[in-house]
Amino acid sequence: MGQTVFIPRELDANEPRVAASPDTVKRLAGLGFDVTVEAGAGTASRIPDEEFAKAGAAIGKAGDVAKADVVLKVRRPGEAELKAYRPGTAVIAIMDPYGNDAGVAALASAGVTAFSMEFMPRITRAQSMDVLSSQANLAGYQAVIDAASEYDRALPMMMTAAGTVPAAKVFIMGVGVAGLQAIATARRLGAVVTATDVRPAAKEQVASLGAKFLAIEDEEFKAAETAGGYAKEMSKEYQAKQAALTAEHIAKQDIVITTALIPGRPAPKLVSAAMVASMKPGSVIVDLAVERGGNVEGAASDQVVTTANGVKIVGHLNVPGRVAASASLLYARNLFAFVETLVDKATKTLAINRDDELVKATMLTDGGQVVHPAFAGKPAMMIASSEHARPAAAKKPAAPKKPAAARKPKTSGGIA
Ligand code: NAD
């Protein structure tokens, strides 16, 4: 009998994704693992137990985690869940450790070897393991779909015998992975797309997707990209110039999608209440940065706010989870690609090389200790300044815990 990989059902009611697919179950079996999937783990991602079983998995129960050598998850297991885990088990998930000291301590106390997938270095070798990219890509796509469904007009230009419907104007603010996919999706739907970013590299990428780039291209802009490819926090002066430029533009837009993030900082505020007030009734803003404090004044976590002038501000949480069936397939492949590097192909057993740069970058706890350098014995302030302090590094508003049934966005009479 081989070692066992266990895939639990996610307990968080706001998490419809699952950490394996029938495809990765087959691949894990190919590596020599026995795979057990908890009954119902794939239901919210449209993967029935039978599909996992056909791929070679045993369908088990939550308690089977006690027999696992490797546990694949979407979210960090909580203290109660960890009680059933065996010390030494490798647990791989999006651990969201920043600001969650108790959760990290619980992983260490349980004695598990926990890996935080969001810390995967963005190097060529690890591209197939980049969960931030795979999930942000889908979030960018879904942001446009959400905007289109809130926007009660057509997006493409339509020339008919009864007259012409003009194309919707869509403005994307922040063109990293999510923003680029949002541009591509909006273009496919026939919108006229413009985009902005503070990194010069974005200019060519925007143009290559057939959108128009709009930015203050001064000396500060030329130096805005860090060695890691991320954006710096811009000066107050730059922010004021950027706001003046975008204010005029936003007033003419039908849809604005914001995705701007700065590692280790709260999301930059790009759209003020005055800008929102300048938009036409029925315009839509989607704030993908809402989990990190939001780019848009008046955006609210997990709500669709309608302003006094009839603009809708969409602030869905866990946007990749809104396309869970697609997001799970990619996430599962990201995890498999990482697991493959942890296995000795000759003996077909887990052989974690603690000197491997991918292991060093992602390992959070091991042998009862917190081992990640950003956490082991360092004060919280230092953690927040790390470039790898990505999604959860900045203070984020507490995500309301709601049952799955309550995930449907609420409409409220938000900002004036
Ligand atoms: P991110 O999620 O950190 O930020 C999203 C975007 O917001 C970025 O493009 C950023 O420049 C922009 N932004 C920040 N402040 C802004 C402001 N004030 N105004 C306007 N825009 C602002 O970014 P990401 O999607 O993770 O991508 C970051 C970089 O990493 C990009 O250069 C991307 O191409 C690169 N990347 C590399 C790899 C790889 O090499 N494997 C994989 C994915 C992404």
Coordinates of C-alpha atoms and ligand atoms in Angstrom, one line a residue:
M1 CA 0.0 0.0 0.0
G2 CA 1.3 3.4 -0.9
Q3 CA 1.2 6.6 1.0
T4 CA -2.2 8.4 1.2
V5 CA -3.3 11.7 -0.1
F6 CA -6.6 13.0 1.4
I7 CA -8.8 15.7 0.0
P8 CA -11.3 17.0 2.6
R9 CA -14.5 18.8 1.9
E10 CA -13.9 22.5 2.6
L11 CA -15.7 23.5 5.9
D12 CA -15.9 27.2 5.2
A13 CA -19.4 27.9 3.8
N14 CA -17.9 30.6 1.5
E15 CA -15.6 28.2 -0.2
P16 CA -17.0 26.1 -3.0
R17 CA -13.6 25.1 -4.5
V18 CA -12.0 21.7 -4.0
A19 CA -8.3 20.9 -4.0
A20 CA -8.4 18.0 -6.5
S21 CA -10.0 17.0 -9.8
P22 CA -10.5 13.6 -11.4
D23 CA -7.5 14.5 -13.5
T24 CA -5.2 15.1 -10.6
V25 CA -6.5 12.1 -8.7
K26 CA -5.3 10.0 -11.6
R27 CA -1.9 11.8 -11.7
L28 CA -1.5 11.4 -7.9
A29 CA -2.2 7.7 -8.2
G30 CA 0.5 7.6 -11.0
L31 CA 2.9 9.0 -8.4
G32 CA 2.2 6.0 -6.2
F33 CA -0.3 7.5 -3.8
D34 CA -3.6 6.1 -2.6
V35 CA -6.1 8.9 -2.9
T36 CA -9.1 9.4 -0.7
V37 CA -11.6 12.2 -1.3
E38 CA -14.1 13.1 1.4
A39 CA -17.7 12.5 0.2
G40 CA -19.2 15.7 -1.2
A41 CA -15.8 17.5 -1.4
G42 CA -16.4 18.3 -5.1
T43 CA -20.1 18.9 -5.1
A44 CA -19.9 22.7 -5.1
S45 CA -17.4 22.5 -7.9
R46 CA -19.7 20.2 -9.9
I47 CA -17.5 17.2 -9.4
P48 CA -19.7 14.3 -8.1
D49 CA -18.1 11.7 -5.9
E50 CA -18.6 9.1 -8.7
E51 CA -16.2 11.1 -11.0
F52 CA -13.5 11.0 -8.3
A53 CA -14.2 7.3 -7.8
K54 CA -14.0 6.6 -11.5
A55 CA -10.6 8.4 -11.5
G56 CA -9.4 5.9 -8.8
A57 CA -10.1 7.7 -5.5
A58 CA -11.7 6.0 -2.5
I59 CA -14.6 8.1 -1.2
G60 CA -14.2 8.6 2.5
K61 CA -15.2 10.6 5.5
A62 CA -13.7 13.5 7.3
G63 CA -12.0 11.2 9.9
D64 CA -9.9 9.6 7.2
V65 CA -7.6 12.6 7.5
A66 CA -6.0 10.7 10.4
K67 CA -4.5 8.2 8.0
A68 CA -3.2 10.8 5.5
D69 CA 0.4 11.5 4.7
V70 CA -0.6 14.5 2.5
V71 CA -3.7 16.7 2.8
L72 CA -4.6 18.9 -0.1
K73 CA -7.0 21.8 0.8
V74 CA -8.1 25.2 -0.5
R75 CA -8.1 27.0 2.9
R76 CA -6.1 26.6 6.0
P77 CA -7.5 23.9 8.3
G78 CA -8.9 25.3 11.6
E79 CA -8.0 24.3 15.1
A80 CA -10.9 21.9 15.4
E81 CA -10.2 20.2 12.1
L82 CA -6.5 19.9 13.0
K83 CA -7.3 17.7 16.0
A84 CA -7.8 14.8 13.6
Y85 CA -4.6 15.4 11.7
R86 CA -1.5 13.2 12.4
P87 CA 1.7 15.0 13.3
G88 CA 4.1 15.0 10.3
T89 CA 1.3 15.2 7.7
A90 CA 2.1 17.5 4.8
V91 CA -0.8 20.0 4.5
I92 CA -0.9 22.1 1.3
A93 CA -3.3 25.0 0.9
I94 CA -3.7 28.8 0.6
M95 CA -2.8 29.3 4.3
D96 CA -3.6 33.1 4.5
P97 CA -1.2 33.4 7.4
Y98 CA -0.9 37.2 7.7
G99 CA -2.9 38.5 10.6
N100 CA -3.8 35.0 11.5
D101 CA -1.2 34.2 14.1
A102 CA -3.4 31.9 16.1
G103 CA -4.2 29.9 13.0
V104 CA -0.5 29.5 12.2
A105 CA 0.3 28.5 15.8
A106 CA -2.5 25.9 15.6
L107 CA -0.7 24.4 12.5
A108 CA 2.5 24.2 14.4
S109 CA 0.9 22.7 17.5
A110 CA -0.7 20.0 15.4
G111 CA 2.8 19.1 14.2
V112 CA 1.9 19.3 10.6
T113 CA 4.2 20.4 7.8
A114 CA 2.2 23.2 6.3
F115 CA 2.8 24.8 2.9
S116 CA 1.4 28.1 1.9
M117 CA 0.8 28.0 -1.8
E118 CA 0.5 31.8 -2.2
F119 CA 4.2 32.1 -1.3
M120 CA 5.3 30.1 -4.3
P121 CA 8.1 32.0 -6.0
R122 CA 7.1 33.5 -9.4
I123 CA 10.0 31.8 -11.2
T124 CA 9.8 29.8 -14.4
R125 CA 10.1 26.4 -12.7
A126 CA 7.1 27.2 -10.4
Q127 CA 4.8 28.7 -13.0
S128 CA 2.6 25.7 -13.1
M129 CA 2.2 26.0 -9.3
D130 CA 1.3 29.7 -9.2
V131 CA -2.1 29.7 -7.5
L132 CA -2.2 33.5 -7.4
S133 CA -2.0 33.6 -11.2
S134 CA -4.5 30.8 -11.9
Q135 CA -7.1 32.2 -9.5
A136 CA -6.5 35.9 -10.4
N137 CA -6.9 35.0 -14.1
L138 CA -10.4 33.6 -13.4
A139 CA -11.2 36.5 -11.1
G140 CA -10.4 38.9 -13.9
Y141 CA -12.7 37.0 -16.2
Q142 CA -15.5 36.7 -13.7
A143 CA -15.3 40.5 -12.8
V144 CA -16.3 41.3 -16.4
I145 CA -19.1 38.7 -16.3
D146 CA -20.4 40.1 -13.0
A147 CA -20.2 43.6 -14.5
A148 CA -22.1 42.6 -17.6
S149 CA -24.8 40.9 -15.6
E150 CA -25.3 44.0 -13.4
Y151 CA -25.2 46.3 -16.5
D152 CA -28.6 46.3 -18.0
R153 CA -27.5 47.2 -21.5
A154 CA -25.6 45.4 -24.3
L155 CA -21.8 45.5 -24.3
P156 CA -21.0 45.2 -28.0
M157 CA -22.0 47.8 -30.6
M158 CA -25.0 46.5 -32.5
M159 CA -26.0 47.9 -35.8
T160 CA -29.6 46.9 -36.6
A161 CA -32.3 48.0 -38.9
A162 CA -33.9 49.6 -35.9
G163 CA -30.8 51.6 -35.1
T164 CA -27.4 51.3 -33.5
V165 CA -26.6 50.3 -29.9
P166 CA -23.3 51.9 -28.9
A167 CA -20.5 49.7 -27.5
A168 CA -20.1 49.9 -23.7
K169 CA -17.0 51.7 -22.4
V170 CA -15.0 49.7 -20.0
F171 CA -12.0 51.0 -17.9
I172 CA -9.7 48.5 -16.1
M173 CA -7.6 50.0 -13.3
G174 CA -4.6 47.8 -12.4
V175 CA -3.4 45.4 -15.1
G176 CA -1.6 42.5 -13.5
V177 CA -2.9 39.0 -14.1
A178 CA -6.6 39.8 -13.2
G179 CA -6.6 43.1 -15.1
L180 CA -5.2 41.6 -18.3
Q181 CA -7.7 38.9 -18.3
A182 CA -10.5 41.5 -17.7
I183 CA -9.3 43.5 -20.7
A184 CA -9.3 40.3 -22.9
T185 CA -12.8 39.3 -21.7
A186 CA -14.3 42.8 -22.1
R187 CA -12.8 43.0 -25.6
R188 CA -14.2 39.6 -26.5
L189 CA -17.7 40.9 -25.4
G190 CA -17.2 43.9 -27.8
A191 CA -16.6 46.7 -25.3
V192 CA -14.3 49.7 -26.0
V193 CA -11.6 49.1 -23.4
T194 CA -9.1 51.4 -21.7
A195 CA -6.8 50.6 -18.9
T196 CA -4.3 52.1 -16.4
D197 CA -1.5 50.9 -14.2
V198 CA 1.5 52.5 -12.5
R199 CA 4.0 50.0 -14.0
P200 CA 5.5 50.9 -17.4
A201 CA 5.6 47.2 -18.4
A202 CA 1.8 47.2 -18.4
K203 CA 1.6 49.7 -21.3
E204 CA 2.7 47.3 -24.0
Q205 CA 0.6 44.5 -22.6
V206 CA -2.5 46.6 -22.6
A207 CA -1.8 47.7 -26.2
S208 CA -1.2 44.0 -27.3
L209 CA -4.7 43.2 -26.1
G210 CA -6.2 46.0 -28.2
A211 CA -7.0 48.4 -25.4
K212 CA -5.8 52.0 -24.9
F213 CA -3.4 52.8 -22.1
L214 CA -4.0 55.8 -19.9
A215 CA -1.5 56.9 -17.2
I216 CA 0.6 59.7 -15.8
E217 CA 4.0 58.6 -17.4
D218 CA 6.4 60.7 -15.3
E219 CA 9.7 59.8 -13.7
E220 CA 8.0 58.2 -10.7
F221 CA 6.0 56.0 -13.1
K222 CA 9.2 54.9 -14.9
A223 CA 10.5 53.6 -11.5
A224 CA 7.2 52.2 -10.1
E225 CA 8.0 48.5 -10.7
T226 CA 10.0 46.6 -8.1
A227 CA 12.6 44.0 -8.9
G228 CA 9.9 41.3 -8.2
G229 CA 7.6 42.9 -10.9
Y230 CA 5.1 44.4 -8.4
A231 CA 3.9 47.9 -8.0
K232 CA 5.3 50.3 -5.4
E233 CA 3.1 52.5 -3.3
M234 CA 3.0 55.8 -5.2
S235 CA 3.6 59.3 -3.6
K236 CA 0.8 61.5 -2.6
E237 CA 1.7 63.8 -5.5
Y238 CA 1.5 61.0 -8.1
Q239 CA -1.8 59.9 -6.6
A240 CA -3.2 63.4 -7.0
K241 CA -2.1 63.6 -10.7
Q242 CA -3.4 60.1 -11.3
A243 CA -6.8 61.0 -9.7
A244 CA -7.1 64.2 -11.8
L245 CA -6.4 62.2 -15.0
T246 CA -8.8 59.3 -14.2
A247 CA -11.6 61.5 -12.8
E248 CA -12.4 63.0 -16.2
H249 CA -12.2 59.5 -17.8
I250 CA -14.3 57.7 -15.3
A251 CA -17.2 60.1 -15.7
K252 CA -17.5 58.9 -19.3
Q253 CA -17.3 55.1 -18.5
D254 CA -20.1 52.6 -18.4
I255 CA -18.1 50.0 -16.5
V256 CA -15.0 50.3 -14.2
I257 CA -13.2 47.2 -13.0
T258 CA -10.5 47.8 -10.3
T259 CA -7.8 45.2 -9.5
A260 CA -5.0 47.3 -8.1
L261 CA -2.9 45.8 -5.3
I262 CA 0.5 46.7 -3.7
P263 CA 2.3 43.8 -1.8
G264 CA 2.2 44.3 1.9
R265 CA 0.0 47.4 1.8
P266 CA -3.7 48.1 1.8
A267 CA -5.2 48.4 -1.7
P268 CA -4.7 51.9 -3.1
K269 CA -7.8 54.1 -3.2
L270 CA -8.3 54.9 -6.9
V271 CA -12.0 55.8 -7.2
S272 CA -13.4 58.4 -4.9
A273 CA -17.0 59.0 -4.0
A274 CA -16.9 62.1 -6.2
M275 CA -15.8 60.0 -9.2
V276 CA -18.6 57.5 -8.5
A277 CA -21.1 60.4 -8.3
S278 CA -19.9 61.6 -11.7
M279 CA -20.9 58.4 -13.5
K280 CA -24.2 57.9 -15.3
P281 CA -27.0 56.0 -13.7
G282 CA -26.8 52.3 -14.4
S283 CA -23.0 52.3 -14.6
V284 CA -21.2 49.5 -12.8
I285 CA -18.0 49.3 -10.8
V286 CA -16.5 46.0 -9.8
D287 CA -13.9 46.2 -7.0
L288 CA -11.8 43.1 -7.1
A289 CA -9.5 44.5 -4.3
V290 CA -12.4 44.6 -1.8
E291 CA -10.8 41.8 0.3
R292 CA -7.7 44.0 0.8
G293 CA -9.6 47.2 1.7
G294 CA -10.9 48.1 -1.7
N295 CA -9.9 50.5 -4.6
V296 CA -13.3 52.1 -4.6
E297 CA -14.8 54.4 -2.0
G298 CA -18.1 53.0 -1.0
A299 CA -17.4 49.4 -2.0
A300 CA -18.6 46.9 0.6
S301 CA -17.5 43.3 1.2
D302 CA -19.8 40.8 -0.4
Q303 CA -22.4 43.4 -1.4
V304 CA -23.7 45.2 -4.5
V305 CA -24.1 48.7 -3.3
T306 CA -26.4 51.0 -5.4
T307 CA -25.4 54.7 -4.9
A308 CA -27.9 57.6 -4.8
N309 CA -27.1 58.4 -8.5
G310 CA -27.8 54.8 -9.5
V311 CA -24.3 53.4 -9.9
K312 CA -23.8 49.8 -8.7
I313 CA -20.6 49.0 -6.9
V314 CA -19.9 45.2 -6.8
G315 CA -17.8 43.9 -4.0
H316 CA -18.0 40.1 -4.2
L317 CA -15.6 38.1 -2.0
N318 CA -13.8 35.0 -3.2
V319 CA -14.4 35.9 -6.9
P320 CA -12.6 32.7 -8.1
G321 CA -15.1 30.8 -6.0
R322 CA -17.8 32.3 -8.2
V323 CA -16.4 30.1 -11.1
A324 CA -15.6 27.3 -8.7
A325 CA -15.8 24.5 -11.3
S326 CA -13.1 26.1 -13.4
A327 CA -11.1 27.5 -10.5
S328 CA -10.9 24.1 -8.8
L329 CA -9.5 22.4 -12.0
L330 CA -6.7 24.9 -12.2
Y331 CA -6.0 25.0 -8.5
A332 CA -5.9 21.2 -8.4
R333 CA -3.3 21.2 -11.2
N334 CA -1.2 23.8 -9.3
L335 CA -1.2 21.6 -6.2
F336 CA -0.4 18.5 -8.2
A337 CA 2.6 20.2 -9.8
F338 CA 4.0 21.1 -6.4
V339 CA 3.3 17.6 -4.9
E340 CA 5.2 16.1 -7.8
T341 CA 8.3 18.0 -6.6
L342 CA 8.0 16.5 -3.1
V343 CA 8.0 12.9 -4.2
D344 CA 11.0 10.6 -4.8
K345 CA 10.2 9.0 -8.1
A346 CA 12.2 5.9 -7.4
T347 CA 10.7 4.9 -4.1
K348 CA 7.3 6.6 -4.9
T349 CA 7.2 8.1 -1.4
L350 CA 7.2 11.6 0.0
A351 CA 10.7 13.0 0.2
I352 CA 10.6 16.7 1.2
N353 CA 13.9 18.4 0.4
R354 CA 14.0 21.2 2.9
D355 CA 16.8 22.9 0.9
D356 CA 14.7 23.2 -2.3
E357 CA 13.9 26.8 -2.9
L358 CA 10.2 26.1 -3.5
V359 CA 10.0 24.2 -0.2
K360 CA 11.9 27.0 1.7
A361 CA 9.6 29.7 0.2
T362 CA 6.3 27.9 1.1
M363 CA 6.9 25.9 4.2
L364 CA 5.1 27.6 7.1
T365 CA 5.3 25.1 9.9
D366 CA 7.4 21.9 10.4
G367 CA 8.2 19.6 13.4
G368 CA 6.0 21.6 15.8
Q369 CA 7.6 24.9 14.9
V370 CA 6.7 27.9 12.8
V371 CA 9.6 27.9 10.3
H372 CA 8.8 30.5 7.6
P373 CA 11.2 33.3 8.0
A374 CA 8.5 35.9 7.8
F375 CA 6.8 34.4 10.9
A376 CA 9.3 32.6 13.0
G377 CA 9.9 34.9 15.9
K378 CA 9.5 38.1 13.9
P379 CA 7.2 41.0 14.9
A380 CA 4.1 41.4 12.9
M381 CA 5.2 44.7 11.4
M382 CA 8.1 43.1 9.6
I383 CA 5.8 40.5 8.1
A384 CA 3.7 43.2 6.4
S385 CA 6.7 44.7 4.7
S386 CA 7.8 41.5 2.8
E387 CA 7.2 41.4 -0.9
H388 CA 5.9 37.9 -0.5
A389 CA 3.4 39.4 1.9
R390 CA 0.9 39.1 -0.9
P391 CA -2.9 38.7 -0.7
A392 CA -3.5 38.8 3.0
A393 CA -0.6 40.9 4.1
A394 CA -2.4 44.1 4.4
K395 CA -5.1 44.6 7.0
K396 CA -8.2 43.4 5.4
P397 CA -11.8 43.9 6.6
A398 CA -13.2 40.9 8.5
A399 CA -14.9 38.8 5.9
P400 CA -18.4 38.2 7.1
K401 CA -19.0 34.5 7.7
K402 CA -22.2 33.6 6.0
P403 CA -23.9 30.3 5.2
A404 CA -23.7 29.3 1.5
A405 CA -27.3 30.3 1.0
A406 CA -26.5 33.9 1.9
R407 CA -23.7 34.2 -0.7
K408 CA -26.1 35.9 -3.1
P409 CA -25.1 39.6 -3.2
K410 CA -27.3 42.0 -1.4
T411 CA -28.3 45.3 -2.8
S412 CA -28.2 48.2 -0.5
G413 CA -28.7 51.9 -0.8
G414 CA -25.0 52.6 -0.1
I415 CA -23.1 55.8 -0.6
A416 CA -24.5 59.2 -1.5
Ligands
NAD1 P1 -1.0 42.5 -8.1 O1 -2.2 41.6 -7.9 O2 0.0 42.7 -7.0 O3 -1.5 44.0 -8.5 C1 -2.4 44.1 -9.6 C2 -2.0 45.3 -10.4 O4 -2.3 46.6 -9.7 C3 -0.5 45.4 -10.8 O5 -0.4 45.4 -12.2 C4 -0.1 46.7 -10.1 O6 1.0 47.3 -10.9 C5 -1.3 47.5 -10.2 N1 -1.3 48.7 -9.3 C6 -0.8 48.8 -8.1 N2 -1.0 50.1 -7.6 C7 -1.7 50.8 -8.6 C8 -2.2 52.1 -8.7 N3 -2.0 53.0 -7.7 N4 -2.8 52.4 -9.9 C9 -3.0 51.5 -10.8 N5 -2.5 50.3 -10.8 C10 -1.9 49.9 -9.7 O7 -0.3 42.0 -9.5 P2 -0.2 40.6 -10.1 O8 -1.4 40.3 -10.9 O9 0.2 39.6 -9.1 O10 1.0 40.8 -11.1 C11 2.2 41.5 -10.6 C12 3.4 41.2 -11.5 O11 3.8 39.9 -11.5 C13 3.1 41.6 -13.0 O12 4.2 42.2 -13.5 C14 2.9 40.2 -13.6 O13 3.1 40.2 -15.0 C15 3.9 39.4 -12.8 N6 3.7 38.0 -12.8 C16 4.7 37.2 -13.1 C17 4.5 35.8 -13.1 C18 5.7 34.9 -13.3 O14 6.7 35.3 -13.7 N7 5.5 33.6 -13.1 C19 3.3 35.3 -12.8 C20 2.2 36.1 -12.5 C21 2.5 37.5 -12.5

